[in-house]
Every structure is written in structure tokens, then in C-alpha cells.
XYZ file of N, CA and C in Angstrom:
690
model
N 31.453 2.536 -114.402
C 31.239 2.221 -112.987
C 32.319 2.898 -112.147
N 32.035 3.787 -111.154
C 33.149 4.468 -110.068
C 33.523 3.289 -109.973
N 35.011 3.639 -109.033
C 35.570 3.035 -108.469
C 35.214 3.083 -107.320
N 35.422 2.122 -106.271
C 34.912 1.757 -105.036
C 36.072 2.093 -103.811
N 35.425 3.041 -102.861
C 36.486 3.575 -102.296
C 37.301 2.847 -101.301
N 38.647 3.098 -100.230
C 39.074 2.363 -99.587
C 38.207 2.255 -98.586
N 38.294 1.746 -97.252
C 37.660 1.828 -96.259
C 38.227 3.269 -95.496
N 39.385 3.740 -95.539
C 40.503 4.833 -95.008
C 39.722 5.914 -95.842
N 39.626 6.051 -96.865
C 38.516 7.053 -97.897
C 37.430 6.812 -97.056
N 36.321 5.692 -96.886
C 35.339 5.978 -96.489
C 35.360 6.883 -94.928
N 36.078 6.528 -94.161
C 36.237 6.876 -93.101
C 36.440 8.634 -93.020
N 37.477 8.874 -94.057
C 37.252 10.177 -94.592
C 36.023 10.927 -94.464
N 35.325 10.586 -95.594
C 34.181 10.771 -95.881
C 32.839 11.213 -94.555
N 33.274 9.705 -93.770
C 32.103 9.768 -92.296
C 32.853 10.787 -91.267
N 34.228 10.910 -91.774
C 34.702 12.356 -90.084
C 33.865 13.620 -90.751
N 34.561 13.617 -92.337
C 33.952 15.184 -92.834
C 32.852 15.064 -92.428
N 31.857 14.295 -92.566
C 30.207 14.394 -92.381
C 29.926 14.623 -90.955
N 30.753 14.067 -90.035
C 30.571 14.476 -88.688
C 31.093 15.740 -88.018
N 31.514 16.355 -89.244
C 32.295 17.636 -88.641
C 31.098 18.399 -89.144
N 30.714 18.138 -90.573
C 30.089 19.614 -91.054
C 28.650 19.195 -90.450
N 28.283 18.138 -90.050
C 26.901 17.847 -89.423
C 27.135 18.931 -87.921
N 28.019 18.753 -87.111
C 28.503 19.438 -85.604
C 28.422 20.489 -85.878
N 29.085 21.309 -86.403
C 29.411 22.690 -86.736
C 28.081 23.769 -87.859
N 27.501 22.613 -88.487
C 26.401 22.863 -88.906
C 27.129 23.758 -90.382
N 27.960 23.477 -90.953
C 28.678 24.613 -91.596
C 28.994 23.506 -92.974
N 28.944 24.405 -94.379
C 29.128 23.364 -95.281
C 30.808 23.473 -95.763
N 31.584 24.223 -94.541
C 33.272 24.021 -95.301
C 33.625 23.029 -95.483
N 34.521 22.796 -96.806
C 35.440 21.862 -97.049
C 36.787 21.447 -95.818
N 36.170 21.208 -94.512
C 37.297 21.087 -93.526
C 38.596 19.960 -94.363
N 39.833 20.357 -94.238
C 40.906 19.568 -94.451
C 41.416 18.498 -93.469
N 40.614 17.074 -94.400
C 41.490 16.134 -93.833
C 42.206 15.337 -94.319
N 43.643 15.341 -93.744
C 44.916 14.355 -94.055
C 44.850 13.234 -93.351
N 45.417 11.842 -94.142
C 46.023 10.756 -93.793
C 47.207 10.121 -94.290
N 48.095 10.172 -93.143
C 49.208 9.283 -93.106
C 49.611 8.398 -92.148
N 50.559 7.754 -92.496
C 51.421 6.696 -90.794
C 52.848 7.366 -90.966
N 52.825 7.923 -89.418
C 54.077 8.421 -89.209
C 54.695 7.515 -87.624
N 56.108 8.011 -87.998
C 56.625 6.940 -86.976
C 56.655 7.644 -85.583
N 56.108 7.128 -84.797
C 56.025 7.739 -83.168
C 56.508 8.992 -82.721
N 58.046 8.600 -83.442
C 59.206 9.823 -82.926
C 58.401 11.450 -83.357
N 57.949 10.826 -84.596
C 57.190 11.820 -85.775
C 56.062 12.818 -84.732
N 55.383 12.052 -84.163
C 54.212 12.741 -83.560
C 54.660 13.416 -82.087
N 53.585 14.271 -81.618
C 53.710 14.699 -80.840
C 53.608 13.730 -79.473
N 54.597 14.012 -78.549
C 54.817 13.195 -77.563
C 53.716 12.580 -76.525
N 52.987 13.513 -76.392
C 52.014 13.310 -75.390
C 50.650 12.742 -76.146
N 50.485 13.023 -77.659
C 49.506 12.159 -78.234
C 49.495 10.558 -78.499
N 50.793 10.316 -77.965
C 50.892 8.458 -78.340
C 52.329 8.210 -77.801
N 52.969 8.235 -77.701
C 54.388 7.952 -76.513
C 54.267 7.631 -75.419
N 53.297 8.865 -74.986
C 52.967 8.723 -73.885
C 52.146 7.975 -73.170
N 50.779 7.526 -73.914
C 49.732 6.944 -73.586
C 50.231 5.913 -73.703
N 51.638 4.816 -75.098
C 51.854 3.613 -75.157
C 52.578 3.219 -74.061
N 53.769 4.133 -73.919
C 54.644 3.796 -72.447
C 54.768 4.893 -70.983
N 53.776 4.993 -70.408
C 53.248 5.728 -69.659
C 54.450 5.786 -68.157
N 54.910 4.014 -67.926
C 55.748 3.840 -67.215
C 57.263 3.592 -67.074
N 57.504 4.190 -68.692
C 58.885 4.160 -69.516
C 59.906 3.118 -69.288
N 59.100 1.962 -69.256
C 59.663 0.598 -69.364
C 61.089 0.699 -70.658
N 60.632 1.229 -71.782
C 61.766 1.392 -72.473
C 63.066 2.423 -72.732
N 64.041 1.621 -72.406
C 64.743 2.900 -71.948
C 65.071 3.788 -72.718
N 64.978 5.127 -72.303
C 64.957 6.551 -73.177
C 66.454 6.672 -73.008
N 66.817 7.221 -74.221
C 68.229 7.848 -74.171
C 69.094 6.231 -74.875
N 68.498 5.377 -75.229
C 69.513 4.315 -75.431
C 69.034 4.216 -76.718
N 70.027 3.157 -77.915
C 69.560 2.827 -79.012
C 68.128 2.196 -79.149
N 67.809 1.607 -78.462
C 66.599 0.759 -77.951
C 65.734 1.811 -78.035
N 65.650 2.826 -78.009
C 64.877 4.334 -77.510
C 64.734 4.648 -78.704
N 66.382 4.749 -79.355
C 65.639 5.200 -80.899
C 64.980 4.404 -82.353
N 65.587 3.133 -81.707
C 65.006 2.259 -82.539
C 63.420 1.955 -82.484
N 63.088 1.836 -81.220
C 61.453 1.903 -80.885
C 60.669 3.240 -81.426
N 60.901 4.434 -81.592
C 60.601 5.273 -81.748
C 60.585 4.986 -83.399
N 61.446 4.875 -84.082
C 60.560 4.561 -85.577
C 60.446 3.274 -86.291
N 60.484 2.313 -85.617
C 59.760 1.068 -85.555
C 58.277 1.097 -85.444
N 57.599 1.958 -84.078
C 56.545 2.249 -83.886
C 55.979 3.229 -85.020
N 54.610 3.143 -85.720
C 54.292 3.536 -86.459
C 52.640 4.082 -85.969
N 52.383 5.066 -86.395
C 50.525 4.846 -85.944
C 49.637 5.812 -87.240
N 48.880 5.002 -87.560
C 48.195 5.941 -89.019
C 47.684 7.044 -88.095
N 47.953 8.365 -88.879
C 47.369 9.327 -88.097
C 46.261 10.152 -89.196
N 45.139 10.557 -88.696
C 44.318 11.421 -89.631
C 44.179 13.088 -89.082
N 44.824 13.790 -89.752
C 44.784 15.352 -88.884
C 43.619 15.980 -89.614
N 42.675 16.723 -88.704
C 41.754 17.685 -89.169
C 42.185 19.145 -88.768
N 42.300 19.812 -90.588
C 42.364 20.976 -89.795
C 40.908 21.867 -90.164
N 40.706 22.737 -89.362
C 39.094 23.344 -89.277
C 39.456 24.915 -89.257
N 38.270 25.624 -89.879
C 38.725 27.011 -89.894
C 38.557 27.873 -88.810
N 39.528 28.753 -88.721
C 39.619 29.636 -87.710
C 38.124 29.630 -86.888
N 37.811 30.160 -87.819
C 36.589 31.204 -87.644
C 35.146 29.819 -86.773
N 35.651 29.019 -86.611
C 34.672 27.211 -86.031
C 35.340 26.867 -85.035
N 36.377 27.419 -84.859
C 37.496 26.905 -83.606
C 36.285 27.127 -82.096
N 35.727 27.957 -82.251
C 34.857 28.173 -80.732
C 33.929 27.094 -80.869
N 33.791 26.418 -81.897
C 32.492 25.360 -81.642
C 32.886 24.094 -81.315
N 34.468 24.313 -80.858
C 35.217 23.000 -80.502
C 34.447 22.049 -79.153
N 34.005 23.075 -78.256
C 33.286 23.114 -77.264
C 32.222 23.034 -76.629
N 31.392 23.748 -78.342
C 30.032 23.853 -78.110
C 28.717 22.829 -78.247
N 28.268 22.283 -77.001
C 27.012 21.288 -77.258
C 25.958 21.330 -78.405
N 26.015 19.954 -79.111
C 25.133 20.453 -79.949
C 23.810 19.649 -80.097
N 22.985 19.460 -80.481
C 22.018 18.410 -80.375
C 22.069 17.155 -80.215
N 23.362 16.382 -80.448
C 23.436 15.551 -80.653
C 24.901 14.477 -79.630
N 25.955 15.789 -79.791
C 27.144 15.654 -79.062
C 27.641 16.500 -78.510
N 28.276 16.454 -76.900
C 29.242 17.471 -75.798
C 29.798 18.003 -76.577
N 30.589 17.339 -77.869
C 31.384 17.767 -78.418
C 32.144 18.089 -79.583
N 33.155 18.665 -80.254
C 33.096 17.969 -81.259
C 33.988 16.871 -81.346
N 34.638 16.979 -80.623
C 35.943 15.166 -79.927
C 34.624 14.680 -80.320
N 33.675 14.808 -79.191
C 32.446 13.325 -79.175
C 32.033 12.843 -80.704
N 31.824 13.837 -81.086
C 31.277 13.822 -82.684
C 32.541 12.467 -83.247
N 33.659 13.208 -83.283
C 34.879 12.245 -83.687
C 35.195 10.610 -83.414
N 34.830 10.863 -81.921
C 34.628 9.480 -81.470
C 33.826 8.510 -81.839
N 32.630 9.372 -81.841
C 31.354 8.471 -82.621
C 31.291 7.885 -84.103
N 32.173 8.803 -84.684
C 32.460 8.201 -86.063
C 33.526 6.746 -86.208
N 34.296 7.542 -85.230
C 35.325 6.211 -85.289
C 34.981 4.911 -84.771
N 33.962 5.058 -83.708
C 33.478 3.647 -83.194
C 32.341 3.312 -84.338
N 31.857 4.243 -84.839
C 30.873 3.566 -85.984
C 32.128 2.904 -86.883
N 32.934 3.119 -87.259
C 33.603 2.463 -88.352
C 34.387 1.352 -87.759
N 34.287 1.873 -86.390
C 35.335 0.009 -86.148
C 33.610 -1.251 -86.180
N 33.031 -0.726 -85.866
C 31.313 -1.945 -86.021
C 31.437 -2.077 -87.874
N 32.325 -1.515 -88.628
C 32.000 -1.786 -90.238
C 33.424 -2.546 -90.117
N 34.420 -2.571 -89.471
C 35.620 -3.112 -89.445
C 35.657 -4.431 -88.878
N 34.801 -4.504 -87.914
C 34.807 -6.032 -86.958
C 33.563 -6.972 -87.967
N 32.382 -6.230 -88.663
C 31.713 -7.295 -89.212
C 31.363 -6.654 -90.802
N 32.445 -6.205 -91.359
C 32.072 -6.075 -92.429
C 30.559 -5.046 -92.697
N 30.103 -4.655 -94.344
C 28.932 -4.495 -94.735
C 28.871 -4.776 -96.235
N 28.075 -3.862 -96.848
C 27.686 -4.293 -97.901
C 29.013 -3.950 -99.015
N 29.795 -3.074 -98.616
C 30.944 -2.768 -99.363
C 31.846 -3.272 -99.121
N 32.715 -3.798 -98.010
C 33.494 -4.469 -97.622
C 33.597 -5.231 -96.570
N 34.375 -6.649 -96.531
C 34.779 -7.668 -95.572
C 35.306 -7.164 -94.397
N 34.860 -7.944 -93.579
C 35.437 -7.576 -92.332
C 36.813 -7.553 -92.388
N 37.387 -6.920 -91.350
C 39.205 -6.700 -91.366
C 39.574 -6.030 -92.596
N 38.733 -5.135 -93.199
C 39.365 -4.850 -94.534
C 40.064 -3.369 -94.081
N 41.522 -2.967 -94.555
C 41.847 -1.925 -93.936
C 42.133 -2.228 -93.012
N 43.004 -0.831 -92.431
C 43.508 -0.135 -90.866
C 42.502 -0.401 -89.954
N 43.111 -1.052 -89.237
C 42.118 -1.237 -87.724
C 41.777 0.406 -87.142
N 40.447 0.806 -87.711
C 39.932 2.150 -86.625
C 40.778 1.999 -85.142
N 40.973 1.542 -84.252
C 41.265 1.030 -83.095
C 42.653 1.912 -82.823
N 43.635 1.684 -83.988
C 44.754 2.265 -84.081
C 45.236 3.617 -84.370
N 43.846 3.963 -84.710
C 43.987 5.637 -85.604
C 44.047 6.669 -84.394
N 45.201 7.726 -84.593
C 45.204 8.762 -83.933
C 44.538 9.903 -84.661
N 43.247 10.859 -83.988
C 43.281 11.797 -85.037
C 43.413 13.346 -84.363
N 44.268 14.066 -85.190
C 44.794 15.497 -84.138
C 43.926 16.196 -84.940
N 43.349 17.174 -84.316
C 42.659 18.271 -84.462
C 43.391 19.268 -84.529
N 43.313 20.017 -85.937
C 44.674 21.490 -86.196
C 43.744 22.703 -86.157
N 44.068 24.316 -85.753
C 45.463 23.976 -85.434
C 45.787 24.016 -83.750
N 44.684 23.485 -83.085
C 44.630 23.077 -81.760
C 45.333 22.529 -80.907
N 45.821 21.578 -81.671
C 46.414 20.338 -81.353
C 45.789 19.717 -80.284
N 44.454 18.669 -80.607
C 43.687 18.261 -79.749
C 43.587 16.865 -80.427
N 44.221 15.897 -78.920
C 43.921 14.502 -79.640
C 42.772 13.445 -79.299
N 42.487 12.660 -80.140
C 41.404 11.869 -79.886
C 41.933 10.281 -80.631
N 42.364 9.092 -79.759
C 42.368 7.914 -79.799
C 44.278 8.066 -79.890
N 44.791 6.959 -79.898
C 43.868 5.359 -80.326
C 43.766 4.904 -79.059
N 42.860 3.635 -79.529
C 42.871 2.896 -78.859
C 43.747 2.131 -78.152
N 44.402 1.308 -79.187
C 45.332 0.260 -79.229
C 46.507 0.820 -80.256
N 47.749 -0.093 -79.670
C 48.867 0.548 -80.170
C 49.444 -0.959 -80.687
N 50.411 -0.770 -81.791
C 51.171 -1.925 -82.178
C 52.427 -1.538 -81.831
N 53.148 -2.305 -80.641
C 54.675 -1.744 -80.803
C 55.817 -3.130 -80.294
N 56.889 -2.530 -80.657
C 57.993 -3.619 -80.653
C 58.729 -3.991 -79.556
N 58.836 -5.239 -79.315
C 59.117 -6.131 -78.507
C 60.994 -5.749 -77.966
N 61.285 -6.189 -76.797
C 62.717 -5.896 -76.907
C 63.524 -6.800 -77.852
N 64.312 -6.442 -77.900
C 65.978 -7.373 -78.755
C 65.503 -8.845 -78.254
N 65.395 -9.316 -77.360
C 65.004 -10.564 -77.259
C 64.272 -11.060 -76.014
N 63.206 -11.603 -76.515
C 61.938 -11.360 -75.846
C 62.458 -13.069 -74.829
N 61.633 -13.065 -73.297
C 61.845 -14.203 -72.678
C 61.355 -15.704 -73.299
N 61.961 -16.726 -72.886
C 61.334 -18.214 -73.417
C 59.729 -18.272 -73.451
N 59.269 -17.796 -72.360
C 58.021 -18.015 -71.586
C 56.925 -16.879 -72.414
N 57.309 -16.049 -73.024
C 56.711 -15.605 -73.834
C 56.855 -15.748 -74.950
N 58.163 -16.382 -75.880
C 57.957 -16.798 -76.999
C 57.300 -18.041 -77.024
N 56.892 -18.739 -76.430
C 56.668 -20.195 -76.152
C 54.881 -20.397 -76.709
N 54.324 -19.340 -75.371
C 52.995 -18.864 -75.453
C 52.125 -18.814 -76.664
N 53.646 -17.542 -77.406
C 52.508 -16.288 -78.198
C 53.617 -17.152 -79.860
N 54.582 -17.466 -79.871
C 55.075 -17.636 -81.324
C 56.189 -18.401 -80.911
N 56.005 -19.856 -80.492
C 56.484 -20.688 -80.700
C 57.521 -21.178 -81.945
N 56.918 -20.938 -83.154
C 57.797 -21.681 -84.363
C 58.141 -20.167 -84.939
N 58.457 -19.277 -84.645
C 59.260 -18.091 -84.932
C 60.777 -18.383 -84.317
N 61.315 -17.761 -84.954
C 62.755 -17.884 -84.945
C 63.021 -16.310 -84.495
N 64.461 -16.134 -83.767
C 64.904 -15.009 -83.117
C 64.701 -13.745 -84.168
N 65.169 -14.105 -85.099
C 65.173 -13.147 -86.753
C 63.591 -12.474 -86.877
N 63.111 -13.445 -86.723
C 61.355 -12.957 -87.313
C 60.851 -12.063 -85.975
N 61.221 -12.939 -84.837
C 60.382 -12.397 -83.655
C 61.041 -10.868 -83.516
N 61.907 -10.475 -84.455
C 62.117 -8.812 -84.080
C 61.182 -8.101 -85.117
N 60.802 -8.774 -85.878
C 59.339 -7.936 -86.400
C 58.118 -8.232 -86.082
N 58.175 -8.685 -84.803
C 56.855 -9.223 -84.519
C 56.293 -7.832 -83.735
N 55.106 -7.570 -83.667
C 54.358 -6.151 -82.694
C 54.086 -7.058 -81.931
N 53.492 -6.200 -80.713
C 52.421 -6.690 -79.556
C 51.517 -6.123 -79.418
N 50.316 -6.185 -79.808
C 49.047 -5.235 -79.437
C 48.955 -4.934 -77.726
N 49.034 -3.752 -77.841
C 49.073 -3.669 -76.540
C 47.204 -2.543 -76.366
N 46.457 -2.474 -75.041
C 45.198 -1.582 -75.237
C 45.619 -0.304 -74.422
N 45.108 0.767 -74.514
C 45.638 2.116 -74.112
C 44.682 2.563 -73.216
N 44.154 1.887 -72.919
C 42.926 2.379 -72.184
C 42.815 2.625 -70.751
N 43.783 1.639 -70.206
C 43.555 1.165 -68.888
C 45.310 0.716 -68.452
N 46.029 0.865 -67.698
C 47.635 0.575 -67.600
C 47.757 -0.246 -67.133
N 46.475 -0.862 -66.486
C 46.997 -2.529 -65.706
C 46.426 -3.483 -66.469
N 45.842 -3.661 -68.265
C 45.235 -4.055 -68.966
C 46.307 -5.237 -69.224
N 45.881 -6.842 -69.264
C 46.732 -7.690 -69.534
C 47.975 -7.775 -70.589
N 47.311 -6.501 -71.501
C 47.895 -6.451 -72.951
C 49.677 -5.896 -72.749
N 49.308 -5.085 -71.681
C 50.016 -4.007 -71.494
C 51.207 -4.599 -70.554
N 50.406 -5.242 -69.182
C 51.388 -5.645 -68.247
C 51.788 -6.911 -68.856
N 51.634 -7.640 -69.892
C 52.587 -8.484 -70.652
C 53.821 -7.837 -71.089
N 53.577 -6.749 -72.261
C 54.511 -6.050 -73.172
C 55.445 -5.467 -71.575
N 55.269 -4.980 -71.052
C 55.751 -3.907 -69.961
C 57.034 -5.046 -69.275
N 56.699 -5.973 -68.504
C 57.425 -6.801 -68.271
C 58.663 -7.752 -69.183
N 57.829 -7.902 -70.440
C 59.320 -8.498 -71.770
C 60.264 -7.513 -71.495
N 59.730 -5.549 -71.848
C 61.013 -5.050 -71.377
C 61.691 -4.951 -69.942
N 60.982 -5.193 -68.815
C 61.678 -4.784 -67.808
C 62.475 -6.127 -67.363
N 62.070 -7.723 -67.723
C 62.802 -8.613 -67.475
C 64.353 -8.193 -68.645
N 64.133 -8.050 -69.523
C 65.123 -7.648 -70.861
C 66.363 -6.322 -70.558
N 65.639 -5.430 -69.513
C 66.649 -4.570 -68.897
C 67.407 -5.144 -67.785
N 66.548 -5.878 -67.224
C 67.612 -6.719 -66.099
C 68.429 -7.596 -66.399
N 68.060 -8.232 -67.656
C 68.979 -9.769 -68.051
C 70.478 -8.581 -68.876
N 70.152 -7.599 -69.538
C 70.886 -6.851 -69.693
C 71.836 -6.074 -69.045
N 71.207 -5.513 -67.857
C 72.312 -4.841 -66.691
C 72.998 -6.414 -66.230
N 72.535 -7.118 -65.900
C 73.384 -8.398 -65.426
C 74.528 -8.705 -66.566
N 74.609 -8.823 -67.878
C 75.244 -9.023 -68.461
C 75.992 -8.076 -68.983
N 76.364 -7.010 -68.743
C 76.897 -5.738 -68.257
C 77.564 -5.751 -67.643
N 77.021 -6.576 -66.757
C 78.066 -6.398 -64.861
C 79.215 -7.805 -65.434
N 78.354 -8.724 -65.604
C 79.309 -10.039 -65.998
C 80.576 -9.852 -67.139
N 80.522 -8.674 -68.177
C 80.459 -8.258 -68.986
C 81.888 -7.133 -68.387
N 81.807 -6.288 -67.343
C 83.070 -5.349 -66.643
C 83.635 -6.400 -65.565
N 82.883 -7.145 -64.989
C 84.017 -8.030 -64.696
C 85.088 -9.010 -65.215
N 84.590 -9.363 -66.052
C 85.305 -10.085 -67.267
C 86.740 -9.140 -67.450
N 86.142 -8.026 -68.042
C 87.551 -6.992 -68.359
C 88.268 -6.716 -67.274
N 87.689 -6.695 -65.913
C 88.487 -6.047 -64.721
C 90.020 -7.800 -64.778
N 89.088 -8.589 -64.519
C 89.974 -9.768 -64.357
C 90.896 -9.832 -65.256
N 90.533 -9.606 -66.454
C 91.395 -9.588 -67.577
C 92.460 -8.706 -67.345
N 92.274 -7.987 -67.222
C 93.237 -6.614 -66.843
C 94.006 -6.928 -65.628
N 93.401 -7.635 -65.093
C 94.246 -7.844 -63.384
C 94.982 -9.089 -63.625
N 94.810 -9.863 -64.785
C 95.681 -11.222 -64.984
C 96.733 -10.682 -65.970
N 96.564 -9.603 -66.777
C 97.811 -8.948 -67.050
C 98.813 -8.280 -66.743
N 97.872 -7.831 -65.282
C 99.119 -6.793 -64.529
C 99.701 -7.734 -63.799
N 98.967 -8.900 -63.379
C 100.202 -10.074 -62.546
C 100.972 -10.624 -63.627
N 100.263 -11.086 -64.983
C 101.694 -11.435 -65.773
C 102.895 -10.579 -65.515
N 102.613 -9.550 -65.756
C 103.600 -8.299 -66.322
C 104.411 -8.379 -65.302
N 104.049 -8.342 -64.072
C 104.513 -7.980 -62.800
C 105.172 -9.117 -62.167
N 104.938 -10.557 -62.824
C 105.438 -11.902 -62.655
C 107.025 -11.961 -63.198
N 106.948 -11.583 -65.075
C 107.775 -11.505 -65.834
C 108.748 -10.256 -65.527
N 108.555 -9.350 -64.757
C 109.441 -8.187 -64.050
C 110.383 -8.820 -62.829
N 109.811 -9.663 -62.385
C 110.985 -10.172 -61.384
C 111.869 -11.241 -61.321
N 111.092 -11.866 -62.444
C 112.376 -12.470 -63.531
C 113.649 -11.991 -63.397
């Protein structure tokens, strides 16, 4: 008896078929799957689309820690030279061959949300999450939805809500699904705000933080300057 493939294999399986169905061509197009960490990918295929309004601040540890914390399975197709013009070309069925791509992937999230005869629902990578680049083009298509990490410490009012009996420790591995679709999407202007309240409670404690030292420093120069006229 074969073995029974993953759902990530099957999915395989339904892009190749939607490529060589588009292109009408029986090549072995090359496709890879891995999860690489954000930093990993190209900027404008998922960086960009997750933090559009760079709520998190770039250039700080926070910057680099988010960057490979964030993870996104990516599937790259590469296609031969010589098919690259049919990237474009309408075909009976689809504008495109993106469209073609798309259509596969929303067929497999309908096998992901209710299951079929091979596997349970939720089985596998949420389709939803998959980025897939087109080589050597570099043409992207999805995701949808992104999983990414919360600041250093998220407000009361949202741990309260969403993970109450989590403890500070756990809630730094917690994601937030956030949707990519739309920038004023509830998902989004939740996550967006944990960091921008989290940069302010931060610059405040910063400021509280150089004043502390200024005083400090200024209660030493009056010691000093006390004990001098001694």
C-alpha cells in the first residue's frame, strides 16, 4: 500500500497540475517548499504587506528579533525560460497564470477548512499562510494571513481578552493572526496598536529612565560640592 501523501505534497501536486494545465506544456516545472524567516524573504513579498505602517520599530532589537521570529512557509516555482511569456497570457480558463495559482490555493484552503476523503480538516499548513514566488521573475502571490509576534509585553486589556491564564513567559510565544488583505481589518488594527501603545509606554520609560540619571548625577555634584566647602 503507498504511502499517503502530506497535504503540503498534495498541494504540490494541484500547483504542478495548474501550471502544466495553463501553459499547456508537460515540463517537470520545479517546485520547492520551505518556512523561512521573514528577514529571509524578499521585503516587499511579506514585510511589507504584514507591517505596511511600520508600527515595529526598524533599526531596534525588536526589529531584529521580529524579523526571525516571523516565519512564513514559502513554495517557489521555478518555470522554464522558454514559458516565461505565458506568464501573461489568457487562457481558457484563467487571466493568468497568478490566477491559475490562486485558484489552486483557494481550492486547497475548501480541503483545509472541511476536510475530504484523505484528510481532516486543519490537517497541515493553513493554505491562508503560504507565500508562493514565481522564479525567476520574482512574482508574488499570497498570503493571506500572517502569524506574527506580539511586542515584549503586550497591554492588560489585551491579555485579558485574548489569553487570560498565560503568563508573561508564554505570552512571548504567542502569534497574532493578523489578515493582509485590507489595513483597517480588525485583525490588524488590534496587533498595530499592542505595538504602538508598547512604543509609547517605552519612550515614557526612557524619559523616566534619563531623568532618574540626570538627578542622580545632580545629587552627586551637590554632595561633592557640599563636602568641598567643608
Amino acid at each position: 500500500m503507498a504511502n499517503k501523501t502530506s497535504p503540503m505534497q498534495n498541494l504540490r501536486k494541484v500547483i504542478l497540475s495548474a501550471l502544466q494545465d495553463y501553459t499547456k506544456s508537460s515540463v517537470d516545472f520545479k517546485v520547492t517548499m520551505d518556512r523561512e524567516e521573514a528577514g529571509e524573504v524578499p521585503y516587499a513579498f511579506f514585510l511589507a504587506k504584514v507591517d505596511p505602517k511600520k508600527v515595529v520599530p526598524e533599526g531596534t532589537k525588536e526589529w531584529d528579533e521580529f524579523k526571525w521570529r516571523t516565519t512564513v512557509p514559502v513554495i517557489y516555482v521555478d518555470y522554464p525560460k522558454a514559458d516565461q511569456q505565458q506568464i501573461n497570457t489568457r487562457s481558457a480558463k484563467f487571466s493568468s497564470i497568478t490566477e491559475a495559482l490562486e485558484n489552486a490555493i483557494e481550492e486547497h484552503i475548501k480541503v483545509y477548512d472541511n476536510g475530504n476523503e484523505e484528510y481532516p480538516a486543519r490537517n497541515g499548513a493553513d493554505p491562508r499562510l503560504i507565500l508562493i514566488i514565481l522564479l525567476p521573475t520574482n512574482i508574488a502571490i499570497g498570503p493571506k494571513w500572517a502569524e506574527v509576534p506580539l511586542p515584549p509585553k503586550v497591554s492588560a486589556k489585551y491579555k485579558s481578552a485574548n489569553f487570560p491564564n498565560l503568563s508573561d513567559e508564554q505570552m512571548n510565544r504567542v502569534r497574532h493572526r493578523i489578515y493582509l488583505g485590507d489595513e483597517n481589518d480588525p485583525t490588524r488594527v488590534e496587533w498595530e496598536n499592542e505595538w504602538t501603545e508598547w512604543k509609547a509606554r517605552a519612550a515614557q520609560l526612557s524619559i523616566l529612565s534619563t531623568l532618574k540619571n540626570l538627578i542622580s548625577k545632580a545629587m552627586d555634584w551637590l554632595r561633592k560640592l557640599m563636602h568641598k566647602d567643608k
